Coordinates of C-alpha atoms in Angstrom, one line a residue:
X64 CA -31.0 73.5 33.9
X65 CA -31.5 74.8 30.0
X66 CA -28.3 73.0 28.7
X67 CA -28.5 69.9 30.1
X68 CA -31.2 68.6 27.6
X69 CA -29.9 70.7 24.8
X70 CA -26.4 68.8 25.3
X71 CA -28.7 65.5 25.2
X72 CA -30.7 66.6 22.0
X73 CA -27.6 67.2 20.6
X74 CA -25.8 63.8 21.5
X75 CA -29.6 61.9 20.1
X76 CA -29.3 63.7 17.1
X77 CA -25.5 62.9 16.5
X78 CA -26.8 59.1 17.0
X79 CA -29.9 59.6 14.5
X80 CA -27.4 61.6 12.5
X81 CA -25.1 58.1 12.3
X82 CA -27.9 56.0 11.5
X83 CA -29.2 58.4 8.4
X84 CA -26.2 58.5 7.4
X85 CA -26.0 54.5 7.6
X86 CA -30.1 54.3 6.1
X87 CA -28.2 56.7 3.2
X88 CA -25.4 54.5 2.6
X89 CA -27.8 51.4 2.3
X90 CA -29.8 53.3 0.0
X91 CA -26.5 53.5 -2.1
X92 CA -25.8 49.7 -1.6
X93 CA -29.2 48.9 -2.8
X94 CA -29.1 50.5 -5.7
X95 CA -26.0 49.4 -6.6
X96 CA -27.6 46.3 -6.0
X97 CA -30.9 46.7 -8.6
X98 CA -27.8 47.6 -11.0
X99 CA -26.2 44.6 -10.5
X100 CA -29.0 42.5 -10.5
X101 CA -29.9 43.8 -13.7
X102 CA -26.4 43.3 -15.1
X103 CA -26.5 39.3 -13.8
X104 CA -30.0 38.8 -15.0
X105 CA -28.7 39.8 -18.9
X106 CA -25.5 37.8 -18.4
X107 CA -27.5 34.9 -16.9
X108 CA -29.7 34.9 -19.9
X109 CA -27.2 35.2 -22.3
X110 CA -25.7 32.3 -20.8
X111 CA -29.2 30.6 -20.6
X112 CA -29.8 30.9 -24.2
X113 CA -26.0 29.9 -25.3
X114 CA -26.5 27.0 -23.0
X115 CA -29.5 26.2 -24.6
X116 CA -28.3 27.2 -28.4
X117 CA -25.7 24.7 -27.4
X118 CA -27.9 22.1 -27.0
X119 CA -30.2 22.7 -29.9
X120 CA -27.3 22.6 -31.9
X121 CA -26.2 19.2 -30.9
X122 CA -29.7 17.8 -31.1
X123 CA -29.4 19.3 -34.8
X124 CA -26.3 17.5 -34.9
X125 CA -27.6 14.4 -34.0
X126 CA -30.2 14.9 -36.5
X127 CA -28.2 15.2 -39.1
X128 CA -26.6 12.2 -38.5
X129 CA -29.6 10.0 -38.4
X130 CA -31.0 11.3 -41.2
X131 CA -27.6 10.2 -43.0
X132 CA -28.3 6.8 -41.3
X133 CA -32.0 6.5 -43.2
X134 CA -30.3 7.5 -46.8
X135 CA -28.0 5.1 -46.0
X136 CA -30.6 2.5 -45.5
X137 CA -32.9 3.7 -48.2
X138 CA -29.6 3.5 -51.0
X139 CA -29.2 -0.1 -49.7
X140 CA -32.7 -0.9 -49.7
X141 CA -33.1 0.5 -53.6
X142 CA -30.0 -1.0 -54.6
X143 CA -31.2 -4.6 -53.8
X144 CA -34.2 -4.4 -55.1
X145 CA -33.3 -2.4 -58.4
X146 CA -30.3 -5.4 -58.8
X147 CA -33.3 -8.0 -58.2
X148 CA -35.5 -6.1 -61.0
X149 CA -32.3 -6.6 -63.1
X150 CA -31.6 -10.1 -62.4
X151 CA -35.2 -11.3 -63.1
X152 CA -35.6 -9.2 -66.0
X153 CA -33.2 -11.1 -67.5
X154 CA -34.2 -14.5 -66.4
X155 CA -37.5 -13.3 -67.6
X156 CA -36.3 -12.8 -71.4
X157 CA -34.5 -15.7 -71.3
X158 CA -37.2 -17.9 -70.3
X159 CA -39.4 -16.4 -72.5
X160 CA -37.1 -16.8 -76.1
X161 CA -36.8 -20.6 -74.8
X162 CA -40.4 -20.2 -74.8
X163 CA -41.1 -19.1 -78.1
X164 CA -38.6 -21.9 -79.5
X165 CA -40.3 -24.5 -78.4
X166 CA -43.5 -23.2 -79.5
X167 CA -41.7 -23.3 -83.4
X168 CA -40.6 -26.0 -82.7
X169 CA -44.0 -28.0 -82.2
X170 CA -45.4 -26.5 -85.3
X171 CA -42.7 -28.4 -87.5
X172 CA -44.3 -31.2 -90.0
X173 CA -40.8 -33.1 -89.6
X174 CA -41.0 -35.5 -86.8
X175 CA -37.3 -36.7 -87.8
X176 CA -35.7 -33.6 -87.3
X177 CA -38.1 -32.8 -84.4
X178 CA -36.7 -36.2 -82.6
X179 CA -33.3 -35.0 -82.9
X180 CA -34.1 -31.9 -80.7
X181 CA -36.8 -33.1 -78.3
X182 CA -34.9 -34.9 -76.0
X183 CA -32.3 -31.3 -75.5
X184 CA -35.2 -28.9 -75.5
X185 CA -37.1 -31.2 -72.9
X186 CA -33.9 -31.1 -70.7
X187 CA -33.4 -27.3 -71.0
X188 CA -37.1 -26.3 -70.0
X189 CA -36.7 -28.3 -66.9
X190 CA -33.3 -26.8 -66.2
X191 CA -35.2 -23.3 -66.9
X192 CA -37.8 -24.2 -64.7
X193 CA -35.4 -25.4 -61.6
X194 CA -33.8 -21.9 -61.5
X195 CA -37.3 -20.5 -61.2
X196 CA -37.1 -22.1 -57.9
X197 CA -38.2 -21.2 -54.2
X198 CA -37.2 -18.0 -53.2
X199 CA -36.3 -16.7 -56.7
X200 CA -39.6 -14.8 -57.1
X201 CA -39.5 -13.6 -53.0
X202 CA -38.6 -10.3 -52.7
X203 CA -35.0 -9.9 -51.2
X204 CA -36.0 -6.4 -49.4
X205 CA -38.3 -5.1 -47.3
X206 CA -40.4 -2.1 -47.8
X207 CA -40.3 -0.6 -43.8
X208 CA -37.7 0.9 -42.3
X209 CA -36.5 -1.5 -39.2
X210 CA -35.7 1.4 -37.6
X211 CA -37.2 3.1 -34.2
X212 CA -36.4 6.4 -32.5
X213 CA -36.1 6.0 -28.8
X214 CA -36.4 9.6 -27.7
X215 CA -38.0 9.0 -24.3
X216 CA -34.6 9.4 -22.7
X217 CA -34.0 12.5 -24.2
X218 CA -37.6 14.3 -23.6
X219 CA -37.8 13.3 -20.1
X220 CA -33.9 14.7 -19.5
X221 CA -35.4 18.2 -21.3
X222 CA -38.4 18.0 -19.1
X223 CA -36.6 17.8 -16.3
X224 CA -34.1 20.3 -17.4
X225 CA -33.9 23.1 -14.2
X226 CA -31.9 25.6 -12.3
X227 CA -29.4 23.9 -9.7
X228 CA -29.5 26.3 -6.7
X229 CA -25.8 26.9 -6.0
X230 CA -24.8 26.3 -2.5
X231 CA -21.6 28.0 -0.4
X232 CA -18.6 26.0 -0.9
X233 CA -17.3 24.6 2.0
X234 CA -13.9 26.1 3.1
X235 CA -10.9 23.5 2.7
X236 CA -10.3 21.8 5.7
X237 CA -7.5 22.4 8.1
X238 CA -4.1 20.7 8.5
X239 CA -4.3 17.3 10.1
X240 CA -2.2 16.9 13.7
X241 CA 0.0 13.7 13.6
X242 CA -0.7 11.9 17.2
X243 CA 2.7 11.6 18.0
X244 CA 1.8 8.8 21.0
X245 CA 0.6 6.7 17.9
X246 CA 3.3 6.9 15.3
X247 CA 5.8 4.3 16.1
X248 CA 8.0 1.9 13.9
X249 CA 7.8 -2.0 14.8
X250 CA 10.0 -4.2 12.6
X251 CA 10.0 -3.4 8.7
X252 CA 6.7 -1.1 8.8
X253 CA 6.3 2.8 10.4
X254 CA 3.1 3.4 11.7
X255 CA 1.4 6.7 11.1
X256 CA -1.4 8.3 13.4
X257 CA -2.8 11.3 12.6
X258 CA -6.5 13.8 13.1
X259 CA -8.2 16.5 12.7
X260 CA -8.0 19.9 14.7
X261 CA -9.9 18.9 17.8
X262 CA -12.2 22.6 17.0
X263 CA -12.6 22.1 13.6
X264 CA -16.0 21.8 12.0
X265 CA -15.1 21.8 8.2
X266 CA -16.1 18.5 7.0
X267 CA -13.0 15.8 5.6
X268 CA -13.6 13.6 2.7
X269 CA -10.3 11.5 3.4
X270 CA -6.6 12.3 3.6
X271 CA -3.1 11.8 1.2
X272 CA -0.3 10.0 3.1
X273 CA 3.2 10.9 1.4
X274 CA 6.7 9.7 1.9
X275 CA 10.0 10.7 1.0
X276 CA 12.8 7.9 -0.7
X277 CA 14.4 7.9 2.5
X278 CA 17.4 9.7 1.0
X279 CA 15.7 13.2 1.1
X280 CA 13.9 13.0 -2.7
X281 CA 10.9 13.8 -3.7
X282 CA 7.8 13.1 -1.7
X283 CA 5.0 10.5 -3.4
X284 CA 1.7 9.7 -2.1
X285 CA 1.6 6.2 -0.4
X286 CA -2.0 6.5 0.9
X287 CA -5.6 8.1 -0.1
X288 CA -8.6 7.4 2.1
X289 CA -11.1 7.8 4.9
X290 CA -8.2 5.9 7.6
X291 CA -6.6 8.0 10.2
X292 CA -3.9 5.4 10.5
X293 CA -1.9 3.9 7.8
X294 CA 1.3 1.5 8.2
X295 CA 4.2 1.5 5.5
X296 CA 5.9 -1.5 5.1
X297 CA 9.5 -2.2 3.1
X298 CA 12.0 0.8 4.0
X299 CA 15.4 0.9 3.6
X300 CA 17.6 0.1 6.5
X301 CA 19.9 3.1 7.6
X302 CA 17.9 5.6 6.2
X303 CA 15.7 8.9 7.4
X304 CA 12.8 8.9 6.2
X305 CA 10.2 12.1 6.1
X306 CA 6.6 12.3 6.2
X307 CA 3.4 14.3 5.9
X308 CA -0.2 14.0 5.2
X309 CA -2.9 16.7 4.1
X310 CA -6.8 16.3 4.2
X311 CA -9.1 17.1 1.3
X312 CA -12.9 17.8 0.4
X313 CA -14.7 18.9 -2.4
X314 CA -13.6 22.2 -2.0
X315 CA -10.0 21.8 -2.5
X316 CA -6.7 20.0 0.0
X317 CA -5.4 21.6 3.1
X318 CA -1.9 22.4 4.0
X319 CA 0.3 19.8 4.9
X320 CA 0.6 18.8 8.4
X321 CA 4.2 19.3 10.0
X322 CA 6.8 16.8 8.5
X323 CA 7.5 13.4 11.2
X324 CA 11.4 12.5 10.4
X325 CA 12.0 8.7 11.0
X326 CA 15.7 7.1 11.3
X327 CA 15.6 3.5 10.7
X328 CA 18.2 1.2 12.0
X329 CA 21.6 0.1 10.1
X330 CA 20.8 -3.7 10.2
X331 CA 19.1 -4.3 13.6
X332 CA 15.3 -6.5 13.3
X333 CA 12.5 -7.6 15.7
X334 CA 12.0 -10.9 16.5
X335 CA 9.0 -11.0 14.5
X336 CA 8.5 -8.8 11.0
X337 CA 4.9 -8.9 8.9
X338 CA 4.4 -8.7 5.0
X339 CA 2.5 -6.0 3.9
X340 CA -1.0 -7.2 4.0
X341 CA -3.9 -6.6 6.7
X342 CA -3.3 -6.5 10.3
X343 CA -5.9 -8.0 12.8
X344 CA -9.2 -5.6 12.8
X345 CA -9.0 -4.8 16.5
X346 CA -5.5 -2.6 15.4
X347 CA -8.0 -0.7 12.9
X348 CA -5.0 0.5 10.6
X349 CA -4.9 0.4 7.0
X350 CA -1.8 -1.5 5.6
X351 CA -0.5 -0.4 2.1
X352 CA 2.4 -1.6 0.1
X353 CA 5.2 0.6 -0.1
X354 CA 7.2 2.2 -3.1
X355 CA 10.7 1.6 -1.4
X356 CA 12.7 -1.6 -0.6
X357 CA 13.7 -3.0 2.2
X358 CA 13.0 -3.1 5.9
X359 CA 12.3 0.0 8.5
X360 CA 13.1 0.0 12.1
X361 CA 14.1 2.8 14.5
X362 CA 17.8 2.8 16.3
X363 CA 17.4 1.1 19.3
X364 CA 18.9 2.6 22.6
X365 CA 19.4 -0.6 24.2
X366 CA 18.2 -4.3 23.4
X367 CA 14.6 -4.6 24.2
X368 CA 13.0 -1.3 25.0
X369 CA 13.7 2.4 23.5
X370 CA 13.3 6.3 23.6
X371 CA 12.5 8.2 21.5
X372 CA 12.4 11.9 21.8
X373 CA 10.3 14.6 19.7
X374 CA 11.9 17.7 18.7
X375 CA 9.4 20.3 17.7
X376 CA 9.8 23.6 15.2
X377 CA 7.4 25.9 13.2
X378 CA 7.8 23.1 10.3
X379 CA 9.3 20.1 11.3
X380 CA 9.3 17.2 13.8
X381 CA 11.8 14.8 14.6
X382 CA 11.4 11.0 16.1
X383 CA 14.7 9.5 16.7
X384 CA 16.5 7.3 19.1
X385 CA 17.8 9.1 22.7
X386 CA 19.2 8.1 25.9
X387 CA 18.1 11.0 27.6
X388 CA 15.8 11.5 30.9
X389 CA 12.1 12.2 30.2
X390 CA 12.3 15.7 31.7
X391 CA 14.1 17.3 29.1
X392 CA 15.5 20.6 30.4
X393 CA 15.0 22.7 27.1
X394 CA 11.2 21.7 26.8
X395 CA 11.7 18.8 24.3
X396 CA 9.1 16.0 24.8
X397 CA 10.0 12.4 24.4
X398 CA 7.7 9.7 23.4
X399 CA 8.2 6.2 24.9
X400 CA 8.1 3.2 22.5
X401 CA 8.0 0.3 23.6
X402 CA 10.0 -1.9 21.2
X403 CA 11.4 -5.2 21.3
X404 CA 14.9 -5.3 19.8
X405 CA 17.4 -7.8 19.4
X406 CA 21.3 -6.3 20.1
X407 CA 22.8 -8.5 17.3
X408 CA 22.5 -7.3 13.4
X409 CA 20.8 -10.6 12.0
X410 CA 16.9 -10.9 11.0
X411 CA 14.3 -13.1 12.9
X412 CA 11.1 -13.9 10.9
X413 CA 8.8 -17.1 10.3
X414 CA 6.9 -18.0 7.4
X415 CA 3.9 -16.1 6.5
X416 CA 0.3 -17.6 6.2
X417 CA -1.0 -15.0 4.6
X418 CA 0.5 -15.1 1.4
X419 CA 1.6 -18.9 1.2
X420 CA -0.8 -21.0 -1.1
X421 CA -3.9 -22.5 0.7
X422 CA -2.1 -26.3 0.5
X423 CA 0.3 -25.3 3.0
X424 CA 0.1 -26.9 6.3
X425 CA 1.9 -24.3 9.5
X426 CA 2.7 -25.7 12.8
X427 CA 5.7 -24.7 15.6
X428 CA 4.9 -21.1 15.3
X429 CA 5.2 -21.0 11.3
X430 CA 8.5 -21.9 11.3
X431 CA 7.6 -25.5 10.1
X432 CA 5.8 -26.5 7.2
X433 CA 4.8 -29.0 5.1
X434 CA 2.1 -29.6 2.3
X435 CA -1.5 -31.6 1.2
X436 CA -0.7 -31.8 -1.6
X437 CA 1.4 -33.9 -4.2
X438 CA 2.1 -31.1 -6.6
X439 CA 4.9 -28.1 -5.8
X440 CA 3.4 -25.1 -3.2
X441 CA 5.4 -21.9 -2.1
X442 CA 5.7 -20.2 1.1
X443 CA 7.2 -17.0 1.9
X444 CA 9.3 -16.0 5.1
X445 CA 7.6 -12.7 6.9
X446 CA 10.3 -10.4 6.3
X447 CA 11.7 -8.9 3.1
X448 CA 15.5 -7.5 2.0
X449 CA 16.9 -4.9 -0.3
X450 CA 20.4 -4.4 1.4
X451 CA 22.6 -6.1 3.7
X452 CA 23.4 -9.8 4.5
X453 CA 21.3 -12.1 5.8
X454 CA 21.9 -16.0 6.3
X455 CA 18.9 -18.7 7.0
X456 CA 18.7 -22.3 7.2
X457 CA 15.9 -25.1 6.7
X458 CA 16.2 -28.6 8.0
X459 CA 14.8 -31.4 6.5
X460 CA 12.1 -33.0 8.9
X461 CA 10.9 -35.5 6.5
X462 CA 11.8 -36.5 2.8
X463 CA 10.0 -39.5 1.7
X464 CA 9.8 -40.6 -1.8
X465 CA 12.7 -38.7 -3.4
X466 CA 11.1 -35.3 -4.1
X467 CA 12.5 -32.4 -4.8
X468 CA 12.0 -29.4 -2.9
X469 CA 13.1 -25.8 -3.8
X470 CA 14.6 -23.1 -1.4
X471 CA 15.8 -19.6 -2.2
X472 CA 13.9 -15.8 -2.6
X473 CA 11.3 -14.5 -4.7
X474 CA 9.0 -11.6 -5.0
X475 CA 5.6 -10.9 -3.4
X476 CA 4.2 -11.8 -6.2
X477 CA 5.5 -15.2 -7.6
X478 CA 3.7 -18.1 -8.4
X479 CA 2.1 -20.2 -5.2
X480 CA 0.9 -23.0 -7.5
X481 CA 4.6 -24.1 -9.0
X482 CA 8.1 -25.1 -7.9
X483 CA 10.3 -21.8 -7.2
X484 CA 12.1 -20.8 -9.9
X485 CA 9.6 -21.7 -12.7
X486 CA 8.6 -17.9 -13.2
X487 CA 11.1 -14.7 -13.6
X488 CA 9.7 -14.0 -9.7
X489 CA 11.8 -16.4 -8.3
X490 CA 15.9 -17.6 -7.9
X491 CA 16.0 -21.0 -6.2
X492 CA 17.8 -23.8 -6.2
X493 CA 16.3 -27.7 -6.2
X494 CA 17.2 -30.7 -4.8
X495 CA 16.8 -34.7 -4.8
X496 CA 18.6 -37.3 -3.1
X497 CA 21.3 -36.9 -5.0
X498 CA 22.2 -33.7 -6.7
X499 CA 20.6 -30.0 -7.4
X500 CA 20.4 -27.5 -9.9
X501 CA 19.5 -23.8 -10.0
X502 CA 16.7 -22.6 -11.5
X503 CA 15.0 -18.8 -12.3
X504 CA 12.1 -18.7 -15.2
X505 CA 12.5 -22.1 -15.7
X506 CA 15.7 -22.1 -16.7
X507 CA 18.1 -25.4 -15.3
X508 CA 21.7 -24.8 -14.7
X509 CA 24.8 -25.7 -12.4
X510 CA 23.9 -29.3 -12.0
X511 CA 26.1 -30.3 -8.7
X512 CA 26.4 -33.3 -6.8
X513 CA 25.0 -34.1 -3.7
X514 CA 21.9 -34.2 -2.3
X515 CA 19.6 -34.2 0.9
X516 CA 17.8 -36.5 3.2
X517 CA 16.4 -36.5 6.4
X518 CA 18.3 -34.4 8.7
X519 CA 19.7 -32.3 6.3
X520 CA 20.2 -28.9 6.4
X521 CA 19.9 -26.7 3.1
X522 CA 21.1 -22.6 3.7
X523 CA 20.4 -19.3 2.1
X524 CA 23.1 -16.3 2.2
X525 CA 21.5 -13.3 0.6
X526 CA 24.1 -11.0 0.2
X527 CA 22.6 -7.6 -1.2
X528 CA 25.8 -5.8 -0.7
X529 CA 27.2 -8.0 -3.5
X530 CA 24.0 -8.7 -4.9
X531 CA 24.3 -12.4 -5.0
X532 CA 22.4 -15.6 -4.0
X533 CA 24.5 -18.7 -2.4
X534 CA 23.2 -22.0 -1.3
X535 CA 24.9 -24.9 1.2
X536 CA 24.0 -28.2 2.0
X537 CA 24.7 -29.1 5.7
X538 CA 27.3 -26.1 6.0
X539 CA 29.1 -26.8 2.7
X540 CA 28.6 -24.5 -0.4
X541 CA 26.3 -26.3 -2.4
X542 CA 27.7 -25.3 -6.7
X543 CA 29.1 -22.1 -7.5
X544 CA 27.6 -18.5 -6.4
X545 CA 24.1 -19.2 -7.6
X546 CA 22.8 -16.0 -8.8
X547 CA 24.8 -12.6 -9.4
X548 CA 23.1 -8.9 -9.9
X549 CA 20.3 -9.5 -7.8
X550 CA 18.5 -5.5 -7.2
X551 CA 14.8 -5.0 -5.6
X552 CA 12.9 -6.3 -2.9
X553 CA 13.4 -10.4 -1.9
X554 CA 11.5 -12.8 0.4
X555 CA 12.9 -15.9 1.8
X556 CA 11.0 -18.7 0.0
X557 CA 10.6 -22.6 0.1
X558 CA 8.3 -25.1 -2.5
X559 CA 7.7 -28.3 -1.4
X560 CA 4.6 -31.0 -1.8
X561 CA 3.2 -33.6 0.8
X562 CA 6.5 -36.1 1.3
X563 CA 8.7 -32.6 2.7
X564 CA 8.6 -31.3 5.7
X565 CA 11.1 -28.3 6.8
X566 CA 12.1 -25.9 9.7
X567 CA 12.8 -22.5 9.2
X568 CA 16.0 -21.0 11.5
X569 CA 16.9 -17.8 11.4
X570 CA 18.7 -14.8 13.3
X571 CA 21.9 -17.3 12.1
X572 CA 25.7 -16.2 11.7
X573 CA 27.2 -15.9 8.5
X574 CA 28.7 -19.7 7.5
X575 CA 32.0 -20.5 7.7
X576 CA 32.6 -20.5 4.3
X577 CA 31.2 -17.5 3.3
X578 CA 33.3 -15.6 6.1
X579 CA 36.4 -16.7 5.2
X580 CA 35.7 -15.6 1.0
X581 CA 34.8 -12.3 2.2
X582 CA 38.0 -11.8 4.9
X583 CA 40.3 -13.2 1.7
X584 CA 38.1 -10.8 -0.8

């Protein structure tokens, strides 16, 4: 019965032996801690008094500088008045020998002689007289200083001058997830979806959306901001390209999220394509122009609907076209798109509102248009090229008056307000009753004859495989090839005023023509 509490005693004071040892070691931190407290508190003063020495030196500085302002203004001020002493000194004398002349003068006994000189003398006291005019005896300079010191800025910034209390940095936030159910392509735009760790508490200031060339460059930054959903609009055809985004806050950027691959299609286009500008609110998606050409869609499996399927690795996820079943055997999970696809490789679009001038009238599901206005308005098609061939055709509703519309491509930005072709933006071709020319920056050449009317039909090959630009007039080539070594980005694009009405048509063959060059070529 002895050695049980002994054995006890000795386990407590193995425990109270832990936590002296502990109490010691604390002892030792604190210490270290009055040490290093006194170390700070001379560094932070040093630092204080620098910071401080710093600013009495620039407010020295300044001094320094307005003082060299006052001489400057006291010189000026002495110098106008010492050149005013001068001047009327002078005067002065002057005035005062005339003075004295005429005074001997008058005391002459010979009124002959005196006769002879009046009349001068008379004459030159007046004339003296005159320059002793109005303002000649008003001082040119002031005595004060037009000068004031506003330093009421400056005392209340040193009154107020205090301590910040530094606060614990945030850490950086964590890598976004793309939503892969989100991220989708639909005609010449890819849609991007991605969020934040669904457990992560670390506060997001916005995110950097970046995008490869599509031919496995570098990657550049096509987005920053607060949006978790961003759509990129003008990619190449037949192209893969790669994507990632990272969040950021003021501590510093996370690590990028796991790449999204995206294969676009060789030639293959929706029915309907959009410019890059703002979709409808309810999609609540931020648009942004892209840094690449052309148009983006994913290989379709079949016309009308697609699968896609979503191969996932430690750094890399691919979305690309499959056939296979949705119970993939080897884990793989396919996403379902659902796409609508033409099987043919020719481009549907309409004309966009959006970026047409305000005169422009729509009707038919934008595919007609006409104007308001007398003067020349432009309207753009939807869609925009940087490769391949691609064919179009407006009919002439209505042609009154002998106008002369212009059809052919341009850039996002050309001129709404002016025929095509006027600016550098734009290669077009216009066209009376009788003949046509082509024009770009205003510049008139290949006059050809024949012209349209009613019921007409004008077309537009854009062929960016050769890079060139060819117009016809109800199916027959309308001049020469119009314009040669055409590179970049190109919307279909019509002017016309009030007496013109036209129909777009589009997802058209390649003319007759045109076929037959290119079999011979």
């Amino acid at each position: 019965s002895f050695f049980p509490p002994q054995s006890q005693l000795s386990q407590a004071l193995n425990g109270l032996s832990d936590r002296a040892k502990e109490a010691k070691e604390f002892l030792v931190q604190l210490r270290n801690m009055v040490q290093q407290i006194q170390e700070n508190s001379v560094e932070f003063e040093a630092c204080l008094v620098a910071q401080c020495d710093a600013l009495i030196d620039a407010l020295n500085r300044r001094k320094a500088q307005l003082l060299s302002r006052i001489n400057k203004e006291h010189e000026h001020k002495l110098k106008v008045v010492r050149d005013q002493i001068s001047h009327c000194t002078v005067k002065l004398r002057q005035t005062t020998g005339l003075m004295e002349y005429c005074l001997e003068v008058i005391k002459e006994n010979d009124p002959s002689g005196f006769l002879q000189i009046s009349d001068a003398l008379i004459r030159r006291v007046h004339l003296t007289e005159d320059q002793w005019g109005k303002g000649t005896l008003t001082p040119r300079m002031t005595t004060d200083f037009d000068l004031n010191l506003d330093n009421a800025p400056l005392l209340q910034s040193i009154h107020q001058l205090d301590f910040v209390q530094m606060k614990v940095s945030s850490p950086v936030p964590a890598p976004p997830i793309l939503q892969l159910e989100e991220c989708c392509t639909h005609n010449n735009s890819a849609t991007l979806s991605w969020k934040q760790p669904p457990l992560s508490m670390v506060q997001v200031e916005g995110y950097i959306l970046e995008l490869d060339d599509g031919n496995g460059g570098q990657f550049r930054e096509v987005y920053v901001g607060k949006e978790t959903m961003c759509t990129v609009d003008g990619l190449h055809f037949n192209s893969t390209y790669s994507a990632r985004v990272k969040a950021f806050n003021k501590t510093g950027v996370s690590p990028y999220s796991k790449t999204l691959v995206l294969q676009t299609s060789e030639e293959t286009q929706s029915e309907e394509q959009t410019l890059p500008f703002p979709v409808p609110l309810e999609r609540l998606q931020l648009r942004r122009m892209s840094p690449f050409s052309s148009t983006l869609n994913l290989q379709p499996s079949f016309p009308g609907r697609s699968y896609f399927e979503l191969r996932s690795s430690a750094h890399q996820l691919s979305l690309h076209s499959s056939l296979q079943s949705l119970n993939s055997a080897d884990g793989r999970v396919p996403v379902r798109l659902t796409l609508c696809y033409l099987s043919i490789p020719v481009a549907w679009f309409s004309f966009d509102p959006a970026s047409a001038h305000a005169d422009i009238i729509f009707s038919n599901d934008n595919l007609t248009v006409t104007c308001n206005s007398y003067d020349d308005r432009v309207v753009l098609g939807k869609t925009g090229f940087s490769k391949g061939l691609h064919y179009w055709e407006l009919s002439i509703d209505r042609y009154d008056n002998h106008p002369d519309p212009a059809f052919g491509v341009a850039r996002i930005d050309v001129l709404k307000d002016a025929m095509l072709g006027k600016d550098d933006k734009a290669w077009a071709m216009y066209v009376d009753n009788n003949r046509s020319w082509f024009m770009h920056n205003n510049s008139h050449t290949n006059r050809t004859e024949g012209g349209i009317t009613k019921g007409a039909t004008v077309g537009v090959l854009l062929d960016l495989t050769r890079r060139t630009l060819t117009f016809s007039i109800n199916e027959d080539q309308q001049g020469p090839v119009a314009f040669e070594n055409l590179e970049g980005l190109f919307f279909p694009a019509v002017s016309l005023n009030r007496n013109v009405q036209v129909t777009l048509h589009t997802g058209l063959p390649v003319p007759e023509f045109y076929a037959s060059r290119s079999a011979m070529q």
